[in-house]
Coordinates of C-alpha atoms in Angstrom, one line a residue:
Chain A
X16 CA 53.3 -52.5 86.1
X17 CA 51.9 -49.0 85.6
X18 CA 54.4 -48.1 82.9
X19 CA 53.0 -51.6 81.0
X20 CA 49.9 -51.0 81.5
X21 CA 49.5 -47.4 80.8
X22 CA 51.3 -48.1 77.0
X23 CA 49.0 -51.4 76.6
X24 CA 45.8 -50.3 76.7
X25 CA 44.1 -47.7 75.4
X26 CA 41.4 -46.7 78.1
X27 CA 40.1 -44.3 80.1
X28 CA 42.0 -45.3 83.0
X29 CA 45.2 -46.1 82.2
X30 CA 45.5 -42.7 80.0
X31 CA 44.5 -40.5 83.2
X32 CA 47.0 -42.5 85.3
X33 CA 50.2 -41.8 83.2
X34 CA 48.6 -38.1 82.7
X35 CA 48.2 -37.9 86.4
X36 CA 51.3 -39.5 87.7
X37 CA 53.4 -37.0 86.1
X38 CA 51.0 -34.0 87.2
X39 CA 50.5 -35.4 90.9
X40 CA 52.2 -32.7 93.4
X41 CA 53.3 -35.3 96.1
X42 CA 55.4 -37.5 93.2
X43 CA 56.4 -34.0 91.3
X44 CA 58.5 -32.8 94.4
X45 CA 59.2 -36.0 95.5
X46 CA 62.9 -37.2 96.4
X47 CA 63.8 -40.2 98.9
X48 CA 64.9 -37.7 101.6
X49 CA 61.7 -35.5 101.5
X50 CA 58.9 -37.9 100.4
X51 CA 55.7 -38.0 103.2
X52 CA 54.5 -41.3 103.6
X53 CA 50.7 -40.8 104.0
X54 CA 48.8 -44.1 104.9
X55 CA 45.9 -42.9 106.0
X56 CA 44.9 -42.6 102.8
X57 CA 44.7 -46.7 102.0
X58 CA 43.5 -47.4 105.4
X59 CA 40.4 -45.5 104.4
X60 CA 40.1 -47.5 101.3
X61 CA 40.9 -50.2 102.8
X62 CA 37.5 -52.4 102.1
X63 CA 37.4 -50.9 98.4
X64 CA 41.1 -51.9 97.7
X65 CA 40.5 -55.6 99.7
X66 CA 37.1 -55.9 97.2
X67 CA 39.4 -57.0 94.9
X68 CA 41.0 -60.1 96.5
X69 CA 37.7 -62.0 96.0
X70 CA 38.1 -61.5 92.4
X71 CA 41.6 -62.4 92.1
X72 CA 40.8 -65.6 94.7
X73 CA 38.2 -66.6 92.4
X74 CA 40.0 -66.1 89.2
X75 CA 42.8 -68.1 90.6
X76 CA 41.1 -70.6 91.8
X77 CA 38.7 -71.7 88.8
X78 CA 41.4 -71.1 86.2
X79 CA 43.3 -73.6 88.5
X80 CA 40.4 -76.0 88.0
X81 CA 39.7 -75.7 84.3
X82 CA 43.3 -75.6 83.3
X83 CA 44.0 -78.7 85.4
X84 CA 40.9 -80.7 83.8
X85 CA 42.4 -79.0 80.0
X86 CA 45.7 -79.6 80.9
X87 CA 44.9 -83.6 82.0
X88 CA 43.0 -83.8 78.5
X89 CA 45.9 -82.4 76.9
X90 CA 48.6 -84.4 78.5
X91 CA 46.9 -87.9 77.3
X92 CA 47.4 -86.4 74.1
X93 CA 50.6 -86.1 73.8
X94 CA 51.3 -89.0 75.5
X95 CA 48.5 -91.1 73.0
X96 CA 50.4 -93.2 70.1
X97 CA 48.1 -91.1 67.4
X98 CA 49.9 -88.6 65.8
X99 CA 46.9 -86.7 65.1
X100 CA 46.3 -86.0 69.0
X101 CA 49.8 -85.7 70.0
X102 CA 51.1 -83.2 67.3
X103 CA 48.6 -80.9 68.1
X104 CA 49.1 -81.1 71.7
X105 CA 52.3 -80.4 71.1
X106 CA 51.5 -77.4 69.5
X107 CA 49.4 -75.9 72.0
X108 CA 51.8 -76.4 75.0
X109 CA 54.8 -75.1 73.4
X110 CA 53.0 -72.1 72.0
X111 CA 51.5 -71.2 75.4
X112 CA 54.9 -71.4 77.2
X113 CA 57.1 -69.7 75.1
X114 CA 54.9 -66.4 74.2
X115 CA 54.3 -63.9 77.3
X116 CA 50.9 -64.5 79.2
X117 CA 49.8 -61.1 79.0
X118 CA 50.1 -61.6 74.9
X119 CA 47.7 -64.0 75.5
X120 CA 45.4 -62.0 77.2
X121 CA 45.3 -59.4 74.7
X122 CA 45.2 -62.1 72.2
X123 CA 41.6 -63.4 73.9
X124 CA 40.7 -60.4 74.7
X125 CA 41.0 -58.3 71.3
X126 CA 41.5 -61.5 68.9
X127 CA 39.4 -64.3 70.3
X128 CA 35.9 -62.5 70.0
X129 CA 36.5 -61.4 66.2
X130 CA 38.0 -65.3 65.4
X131 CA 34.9 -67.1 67.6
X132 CA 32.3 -64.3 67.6
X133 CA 31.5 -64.3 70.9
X134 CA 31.3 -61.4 73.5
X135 CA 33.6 -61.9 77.2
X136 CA 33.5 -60.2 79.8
X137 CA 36.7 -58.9 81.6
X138 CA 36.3 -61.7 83.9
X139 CA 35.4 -64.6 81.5
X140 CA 38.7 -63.3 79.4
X141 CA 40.7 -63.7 81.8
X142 CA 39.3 -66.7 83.5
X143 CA 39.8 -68.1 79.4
X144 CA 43.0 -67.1 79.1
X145 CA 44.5 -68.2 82.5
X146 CA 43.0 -71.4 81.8
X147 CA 44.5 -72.1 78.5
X148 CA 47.8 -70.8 79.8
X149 CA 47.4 -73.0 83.3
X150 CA 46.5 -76.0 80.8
X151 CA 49.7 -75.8 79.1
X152 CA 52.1 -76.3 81.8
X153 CA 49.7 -78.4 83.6
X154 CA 49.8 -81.0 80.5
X155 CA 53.4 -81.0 80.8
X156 CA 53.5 -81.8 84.7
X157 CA 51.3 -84.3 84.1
X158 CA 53.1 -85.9 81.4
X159 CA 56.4 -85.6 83.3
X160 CA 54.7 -87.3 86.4
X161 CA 53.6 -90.2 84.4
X162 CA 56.2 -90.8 82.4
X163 CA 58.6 -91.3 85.6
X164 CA 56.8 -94.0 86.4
X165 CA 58.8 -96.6 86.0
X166 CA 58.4 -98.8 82.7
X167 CA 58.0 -102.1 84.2
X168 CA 54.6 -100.7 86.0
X169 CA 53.2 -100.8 82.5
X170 CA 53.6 -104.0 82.1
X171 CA 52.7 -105.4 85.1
X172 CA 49.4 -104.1 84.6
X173 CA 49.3 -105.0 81.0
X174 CA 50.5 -108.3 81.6
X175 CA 47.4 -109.1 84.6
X176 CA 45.3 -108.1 81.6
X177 CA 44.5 -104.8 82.1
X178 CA 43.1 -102.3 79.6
X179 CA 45.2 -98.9 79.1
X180 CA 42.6 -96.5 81.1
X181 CA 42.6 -99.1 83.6
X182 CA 46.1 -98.8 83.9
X183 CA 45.7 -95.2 83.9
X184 CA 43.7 -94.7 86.7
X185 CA 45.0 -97.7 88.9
X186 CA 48.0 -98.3 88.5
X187 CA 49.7 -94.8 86.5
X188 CA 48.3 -92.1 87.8
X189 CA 47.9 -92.8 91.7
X190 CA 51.7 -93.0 91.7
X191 CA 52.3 -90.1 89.6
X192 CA 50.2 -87.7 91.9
X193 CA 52.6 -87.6 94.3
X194 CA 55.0 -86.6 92.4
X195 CA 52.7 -84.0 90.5
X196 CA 51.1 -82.4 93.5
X197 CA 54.6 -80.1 94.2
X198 CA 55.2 -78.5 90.9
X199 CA 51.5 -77.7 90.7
X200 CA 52.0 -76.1 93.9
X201 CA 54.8 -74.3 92.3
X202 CA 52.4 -73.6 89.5
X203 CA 49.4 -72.4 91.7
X204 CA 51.7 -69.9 93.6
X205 CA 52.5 -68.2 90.2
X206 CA 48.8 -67.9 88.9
X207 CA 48.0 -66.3 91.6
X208 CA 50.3 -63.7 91.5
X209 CA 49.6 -63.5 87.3
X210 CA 45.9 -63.0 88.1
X211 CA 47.4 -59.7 88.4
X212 CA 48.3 -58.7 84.8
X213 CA 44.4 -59.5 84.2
X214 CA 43.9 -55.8 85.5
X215 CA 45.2 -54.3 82.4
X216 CA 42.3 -55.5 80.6
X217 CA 39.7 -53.6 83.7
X218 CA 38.7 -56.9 85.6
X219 CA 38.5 -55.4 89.1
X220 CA 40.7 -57.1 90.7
X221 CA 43.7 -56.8 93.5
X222 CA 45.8 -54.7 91.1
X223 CA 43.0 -53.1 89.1
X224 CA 41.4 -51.7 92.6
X225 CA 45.1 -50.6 93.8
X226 CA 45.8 -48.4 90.4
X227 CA 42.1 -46.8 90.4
X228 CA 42.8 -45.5 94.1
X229 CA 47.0 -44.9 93.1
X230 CA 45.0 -42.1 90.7
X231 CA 42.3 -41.3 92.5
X232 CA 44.1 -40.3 95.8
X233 CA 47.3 -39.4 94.4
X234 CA 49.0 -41.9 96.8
X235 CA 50.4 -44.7 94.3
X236 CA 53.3 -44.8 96.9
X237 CA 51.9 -46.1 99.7
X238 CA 49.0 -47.8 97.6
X239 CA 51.1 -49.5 95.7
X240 CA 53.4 -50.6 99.0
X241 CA 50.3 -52.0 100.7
X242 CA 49.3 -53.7 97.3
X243 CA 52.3 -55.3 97.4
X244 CA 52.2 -56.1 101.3
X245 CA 48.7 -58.1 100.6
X246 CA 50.1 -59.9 97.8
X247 CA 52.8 -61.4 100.2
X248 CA 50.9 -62.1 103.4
X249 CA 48.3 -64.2 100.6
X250 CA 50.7 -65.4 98.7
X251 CA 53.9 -66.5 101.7
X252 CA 51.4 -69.0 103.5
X253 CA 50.8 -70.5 99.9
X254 CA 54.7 -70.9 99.4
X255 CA 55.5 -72.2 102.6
X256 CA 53.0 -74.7 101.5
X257 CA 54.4 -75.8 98.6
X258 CA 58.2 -76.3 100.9
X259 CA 56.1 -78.1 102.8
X260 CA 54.5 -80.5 99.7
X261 CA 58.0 -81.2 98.1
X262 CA 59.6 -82.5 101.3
X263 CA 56.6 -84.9 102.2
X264 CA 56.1 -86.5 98.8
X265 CA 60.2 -86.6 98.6
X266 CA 60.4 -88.5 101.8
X267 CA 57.8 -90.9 101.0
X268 CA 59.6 -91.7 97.6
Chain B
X1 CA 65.8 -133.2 68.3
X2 CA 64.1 -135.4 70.5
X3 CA 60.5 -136.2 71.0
X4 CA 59.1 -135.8 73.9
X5 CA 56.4 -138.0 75.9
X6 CA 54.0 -134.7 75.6
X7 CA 53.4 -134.9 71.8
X8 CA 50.6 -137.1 71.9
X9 CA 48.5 -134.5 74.2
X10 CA 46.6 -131.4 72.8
X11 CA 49.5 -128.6 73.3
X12 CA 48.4 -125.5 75.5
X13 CA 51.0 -123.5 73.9
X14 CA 51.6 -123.6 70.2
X15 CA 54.2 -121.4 68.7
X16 CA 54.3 -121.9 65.4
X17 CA 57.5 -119.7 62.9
X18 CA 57.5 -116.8 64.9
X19 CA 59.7 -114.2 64.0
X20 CA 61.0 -111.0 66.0
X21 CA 62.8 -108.1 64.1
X22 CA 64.0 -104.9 65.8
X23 CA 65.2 -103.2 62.7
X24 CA 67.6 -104.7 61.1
X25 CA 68.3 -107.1 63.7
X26 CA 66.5 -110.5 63.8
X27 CA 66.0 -111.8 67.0
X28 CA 63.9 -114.6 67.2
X29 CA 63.8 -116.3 63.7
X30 CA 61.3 -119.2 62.8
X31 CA 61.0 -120.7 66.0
X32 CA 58.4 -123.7 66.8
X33 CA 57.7 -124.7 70.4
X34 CA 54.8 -126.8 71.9
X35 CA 53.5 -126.8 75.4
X36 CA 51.7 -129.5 77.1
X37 CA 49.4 -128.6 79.7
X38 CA 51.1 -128.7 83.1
X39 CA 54.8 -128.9 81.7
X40 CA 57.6 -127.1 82.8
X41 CA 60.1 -126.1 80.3
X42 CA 63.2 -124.2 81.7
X43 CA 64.4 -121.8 78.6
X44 CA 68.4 -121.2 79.0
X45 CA 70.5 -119.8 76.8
X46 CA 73.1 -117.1 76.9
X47 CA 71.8 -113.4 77.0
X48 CA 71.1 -111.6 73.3
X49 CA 69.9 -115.4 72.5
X50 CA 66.3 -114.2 72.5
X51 CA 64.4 -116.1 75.3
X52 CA 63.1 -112.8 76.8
X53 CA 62.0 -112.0 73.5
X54 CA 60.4 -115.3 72.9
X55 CA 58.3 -115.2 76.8
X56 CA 57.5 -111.3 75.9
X57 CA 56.1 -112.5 72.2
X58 CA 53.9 -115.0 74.2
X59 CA 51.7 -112.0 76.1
X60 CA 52.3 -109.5 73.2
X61 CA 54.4 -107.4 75.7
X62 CA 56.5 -107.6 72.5
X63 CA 54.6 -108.0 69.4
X64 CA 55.8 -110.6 66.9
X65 CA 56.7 -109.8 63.1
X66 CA 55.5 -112.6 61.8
X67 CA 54.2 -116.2 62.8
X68 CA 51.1 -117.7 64.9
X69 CA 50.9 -118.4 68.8
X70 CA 48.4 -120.6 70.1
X71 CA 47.3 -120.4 73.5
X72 CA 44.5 -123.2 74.9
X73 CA 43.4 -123.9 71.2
X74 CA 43.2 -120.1 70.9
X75 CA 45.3 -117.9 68.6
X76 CA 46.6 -114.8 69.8
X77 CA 48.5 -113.4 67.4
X78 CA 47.1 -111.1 64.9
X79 CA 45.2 -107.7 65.0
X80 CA 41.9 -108.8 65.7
X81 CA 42.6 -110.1 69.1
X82 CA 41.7 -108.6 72.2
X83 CA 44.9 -108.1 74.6
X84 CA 43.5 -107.4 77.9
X85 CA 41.4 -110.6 77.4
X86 CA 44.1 -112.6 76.2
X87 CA 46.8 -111.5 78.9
X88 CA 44.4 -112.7 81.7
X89 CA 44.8 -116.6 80.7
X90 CA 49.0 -115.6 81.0
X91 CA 50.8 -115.2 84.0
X92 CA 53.9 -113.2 83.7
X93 CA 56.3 -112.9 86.7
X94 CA 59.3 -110.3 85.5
X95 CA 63.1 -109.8 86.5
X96 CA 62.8 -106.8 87.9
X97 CA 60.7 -106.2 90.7
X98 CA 57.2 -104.3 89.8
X99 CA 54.8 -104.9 92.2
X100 CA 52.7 -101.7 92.6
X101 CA 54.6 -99.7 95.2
X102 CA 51.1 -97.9 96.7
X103 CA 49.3 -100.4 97.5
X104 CA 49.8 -103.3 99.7
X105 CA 50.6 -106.8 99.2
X106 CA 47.0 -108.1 99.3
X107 CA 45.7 -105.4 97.5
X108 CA 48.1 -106.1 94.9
X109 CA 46.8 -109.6 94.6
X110 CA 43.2 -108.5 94.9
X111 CA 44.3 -105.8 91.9
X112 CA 43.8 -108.2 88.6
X113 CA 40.7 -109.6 90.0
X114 CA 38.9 -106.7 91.8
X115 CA 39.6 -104.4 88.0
X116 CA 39.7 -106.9 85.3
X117 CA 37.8 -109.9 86.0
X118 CA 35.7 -107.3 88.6
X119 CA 34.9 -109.7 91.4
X120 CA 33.4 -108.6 94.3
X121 CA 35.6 -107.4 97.1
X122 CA 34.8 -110.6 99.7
X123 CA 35.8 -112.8 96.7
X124 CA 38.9 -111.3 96.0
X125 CA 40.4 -110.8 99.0
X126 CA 39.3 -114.9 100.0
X127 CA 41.2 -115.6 97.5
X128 CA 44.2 -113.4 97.7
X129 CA 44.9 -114.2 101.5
X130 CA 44.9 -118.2 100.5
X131 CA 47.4 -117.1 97.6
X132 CA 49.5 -115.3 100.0
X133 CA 49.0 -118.0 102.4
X134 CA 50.0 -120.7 99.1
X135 CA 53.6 -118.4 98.7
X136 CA 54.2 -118.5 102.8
X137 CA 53.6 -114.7 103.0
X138 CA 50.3 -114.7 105.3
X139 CA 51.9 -112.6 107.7
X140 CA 52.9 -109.8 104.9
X141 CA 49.2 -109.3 104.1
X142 CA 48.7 -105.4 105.1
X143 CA 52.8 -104.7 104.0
X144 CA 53.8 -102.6 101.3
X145 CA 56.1 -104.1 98.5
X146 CA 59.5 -101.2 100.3
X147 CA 59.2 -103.3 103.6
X148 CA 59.4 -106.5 101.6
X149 CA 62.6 -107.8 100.7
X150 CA 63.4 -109.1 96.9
X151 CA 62.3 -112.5 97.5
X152 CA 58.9 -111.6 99.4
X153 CA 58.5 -109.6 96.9
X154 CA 58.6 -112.0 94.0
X155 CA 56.8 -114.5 96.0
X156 CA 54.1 -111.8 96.2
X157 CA 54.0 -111.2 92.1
X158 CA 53.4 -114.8 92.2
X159 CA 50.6 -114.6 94.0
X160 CA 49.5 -111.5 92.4
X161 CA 49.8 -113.4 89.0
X162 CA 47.9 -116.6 90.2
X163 CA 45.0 -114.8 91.2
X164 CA 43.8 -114.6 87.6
X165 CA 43.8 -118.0 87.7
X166 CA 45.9 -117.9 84.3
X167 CA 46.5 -121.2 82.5
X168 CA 50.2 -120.9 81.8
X169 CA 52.8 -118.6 83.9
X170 CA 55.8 -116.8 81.9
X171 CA 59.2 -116.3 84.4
X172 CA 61.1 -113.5 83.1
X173 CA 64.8 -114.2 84.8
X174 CA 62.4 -114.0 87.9
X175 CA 65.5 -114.6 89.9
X176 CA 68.3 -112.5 88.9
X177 CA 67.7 -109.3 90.3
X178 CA 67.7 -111.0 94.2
X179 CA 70.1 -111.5 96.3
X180 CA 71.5 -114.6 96.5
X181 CA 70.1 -115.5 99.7
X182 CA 67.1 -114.6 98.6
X183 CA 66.4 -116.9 95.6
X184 CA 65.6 -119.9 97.0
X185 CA 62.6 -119.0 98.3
X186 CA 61.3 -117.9 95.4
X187 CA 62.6 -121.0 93.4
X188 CA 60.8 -123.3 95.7
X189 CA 57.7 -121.4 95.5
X190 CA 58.1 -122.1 91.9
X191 CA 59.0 -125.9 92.4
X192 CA 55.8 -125.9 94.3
X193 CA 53.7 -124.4 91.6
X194 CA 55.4 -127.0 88.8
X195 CA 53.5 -129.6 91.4
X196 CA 50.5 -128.1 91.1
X197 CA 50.6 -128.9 87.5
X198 CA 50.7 -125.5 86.2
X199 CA 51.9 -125.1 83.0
X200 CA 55.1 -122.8 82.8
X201 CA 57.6 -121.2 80.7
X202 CA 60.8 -120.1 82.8
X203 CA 63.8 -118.1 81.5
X204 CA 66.3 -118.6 83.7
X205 CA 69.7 -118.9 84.3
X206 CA 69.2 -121.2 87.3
X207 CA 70.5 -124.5 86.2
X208 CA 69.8 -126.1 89.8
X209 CA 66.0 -125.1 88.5
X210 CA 66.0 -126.7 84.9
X211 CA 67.8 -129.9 86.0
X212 CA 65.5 -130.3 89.3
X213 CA 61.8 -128.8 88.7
X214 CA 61.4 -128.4 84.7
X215 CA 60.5 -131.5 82.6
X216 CA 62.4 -130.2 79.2
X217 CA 65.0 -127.6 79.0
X218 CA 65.2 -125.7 75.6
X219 CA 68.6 -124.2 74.6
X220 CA 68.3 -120.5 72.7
X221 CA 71.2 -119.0 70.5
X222 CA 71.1 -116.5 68.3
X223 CA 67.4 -116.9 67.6
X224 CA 66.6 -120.0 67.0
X225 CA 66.3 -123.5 69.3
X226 CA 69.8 -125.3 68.9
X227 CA 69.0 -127.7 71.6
X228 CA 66.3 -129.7 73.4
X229 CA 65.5 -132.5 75.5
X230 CA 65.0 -133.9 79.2
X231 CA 67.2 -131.9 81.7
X232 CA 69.5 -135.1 82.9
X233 CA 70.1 -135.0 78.5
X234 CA 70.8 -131.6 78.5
X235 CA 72.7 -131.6 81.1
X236 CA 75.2 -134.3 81.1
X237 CA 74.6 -135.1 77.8
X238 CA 74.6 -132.1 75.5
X239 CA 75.2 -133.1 71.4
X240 CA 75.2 -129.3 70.4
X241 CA 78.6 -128.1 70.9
X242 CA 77.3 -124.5 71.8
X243 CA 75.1 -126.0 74.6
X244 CA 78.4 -127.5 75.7
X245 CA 79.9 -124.4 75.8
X246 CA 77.5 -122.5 77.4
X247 CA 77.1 -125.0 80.2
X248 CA 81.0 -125.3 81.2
X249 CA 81.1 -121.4 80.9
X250 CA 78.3 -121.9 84.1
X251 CA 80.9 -124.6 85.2
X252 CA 77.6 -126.9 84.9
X253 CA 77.9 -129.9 83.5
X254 CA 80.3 -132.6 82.7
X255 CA 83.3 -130.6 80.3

């Protein structure tokens, strides 16, 4: 993660981390037999390391809600019978899940401003580019989940003289939720841990707050471990969620 | 073919040359057909004859390539129509069972009339216990279409469909998916809806139905209507030799 970051971006930080790494007396001696593990050290920046899990909560959590309200828009798209609305669709959910999402955070961050004119911030970039990422495969869970419904549903509700939104919202989409609600899970599980790449461009962050104190303690080591121990002990409950989702909505199937 | 004692009455169902291509292959071609009000005319046929085709053309499930259908004076076909509006004057009960699976057998009933016609709640659900009450299921009110069997659940799409109050019902093969055991029920739910004087169009390959309940029996092949008449003339008494055929092949009638 260092490695990627440190040849990404060209800031401050990142340049005095792969400076310091390979200057840093604990790593330069280091061997597996003779390393020190020193915790101390992230216990007493504990509270400045945890400031970050807010951010990466939040970030999570509302690109969650705007890619799901994108991603619904998107998946009636490509689902509609004009051309003009499905084609791009189309276009927009393959394109965001076949390149890499951390291209597309350097794409908002360095392209989007010059192409729209407008400023972000860290946050709002990332919280943009989640989003539109989330929204892709979003769109297509959605459109999975409705087209499994079975075919004759249509036309019973076409045939009591329904309208197509009608349909929709009666008939379509409260049997397709059940079927959505585990790959979203799936999906929510592995936003969350993306949030993470949004510390290469200096949102402060989980990750970001782990690699300021990896360089400014010299302790990457057990920073990083600990990093890693929070991001499980968040991120395990959420799984075993998610288990739990796709055997209740397969039993009631 | 033969005239019938309903050609002096305004028709509720007027078909008039319609035509159904899927590509290259023509399915329904030029066919006429008149509905009285409160008939019952049993469509047989053998399958790939088109008589789904033809019941689908009559809701625009399946839209038809060329020709007009009249529906209560009305004419349906064409773009200017509106669908939803259109679709609520016609019942359609299918061959495969579709009730909605999350909601229960009232609310299914209560569905075209709570969100299309937008009746109040009280309304709705007065109405669609006496339905369920009409196709023997009052017991089956708060059930959801998995605990019902095949016929229960047929009975219930029946209801469902009568709570638009629609002015003619389509049957769709209503019957062949069930069970044996199972399709009586449904056909005398049916039988008891023929007495009601509601006008219906039923696809079937029931014969026991066409020779008891309908009042005309119309014989499909290939696209077109090779046959028609009185059940006991159908029957017993078939002129076209495919009709014949198709009949012995059921081992009904005479041959």
């Amino acid at each position: 993660m260092c490695q990627l970051a440190a040849q990404e971006i060209p800031d401050a930080l990142t340049l005095r981390v792969s400076l310091t790494y390979e200057t840093s007396p604990s790593l330069q001696e280091a061997t597996t037999v003779n390393y020190e593990w020193e915790f101390d050290v992230v216990w007493e920046n504990f509270p400045f390391l945890l400031s970050g899990v807010g951010t990466t909560v939040g970030l999570a959590i509302l690109s969650m809600l705007a890619g799901g309200v994108l991603g619904m828009a998107v998946a009636l798209a490509r689902i509609s019978r004009l051309r003009i609305l499905r084609v791009p669709a189309y276009c927009y959910t393959e394109l965001f899940r076949t390149t890499p999402i951390v291209v597309q955070i350097m794409w908002v961050y360095w392209v989007l401003p010059i192409l729209a004119g407008v400023t972000l911030s860290g946050f709002q970039t990332g919280l943009v580019a989640l989003s539109l990422n989330v929204a892709a495969f979003m769109a297509e869970i959605y459109r999975a989940g409705i087209m499994s419904i079975n075919r004759g549903q249509t036309e019973a509700s076409l045939a009591l003289g329904m309208t197509s939104s009608q349909m929709m919202r009666r008939i379509i989409i409260p049997q397709a939720i059940t079927r959505m609600i585990p790959p979203m899970g799936t999906m929510w599980v592995s936003l969350f841990k993306d949030t993470a790449i949004i510390s290469a461009i200096g949102v402060t962050e989980l990750m970001f707050q782990a690699q300021y104190l990896a360089v400014d303690t010299y302790r990457p080591v057990e920073i990083f471990t600990i990093t890693a121990v929070i991001y499980f002990v968040i991120t395990y409950p959420q799984s075993l969620g998610v288990n739990f989702l796709y055997k209740k909505f397969r039993t009631q199937e | 073919m033969e005239e019938t004692t309903t050609a002096t009455t305004t028709p509720i169902v007027r078909v008039e040359a319609l035509n159904k291509k899927f590509g290259e292959l023509h399915v329904l071609k030029d066919v006429d057909m008149q509905v009285a009000p409160g008939e019952v005319v049993a469509i047989i046929g053998p399958s790939g004859s088109g008589k789904s085709t033809f019941l689908r053309c009559l809701n625009r499930l399946e839209e038809p390539t060329s020709g007009q259908i009249y529906v209560d004076q009305e004419e349906i076909t064409g773009d200017a129509v509106d669908l939803p509006k259109v679709r609520r004057n016609i019942g359609m009960i299918f061959q495969h069972l579709n009730l909605f699976p999350h909601m229960t057998a009232i609310d299914n009933v209560m569905e075209g009339p709570r969100t299309v016609l937008k009746s109040s709640r009280s309304k709705a659900r007065e109405a669609a216990v006496q339905l369920l009450d009409k196709v023997g299921l009052l017991d089956k009110i708060d059930v959801k279409p998995a605990q019902l069997s095949g016929g229960q659940q047929q009975r219930v799409a029946i209801a469902r469909a009568l709570a638009m109050q629609p002015k003619v019902m389509l049957f769709d093969e209503v019957t062949s998916a069930l069970d044996p055991e199972l399709v009586g029920e449904v056909l005398s739910t049916m039988k008891q809806l023929a007495d009601d004087g509601m006008t219906m169009l039923v696809v079937t390959h029931e014969m026991s139905f066409g020779e008891k309940v309908a009042d005309r029996v119309v014989m499909f092949d290939e696209g077109i209507i090779i046959e028609e008449g009185a059940p006991e003339q159908i029957f017993s008494r078939a002129s076209n030799e495919r009709t014949q055929r198709f009949l012995s092949q059921l081992h009904w009638g005479g041959t």
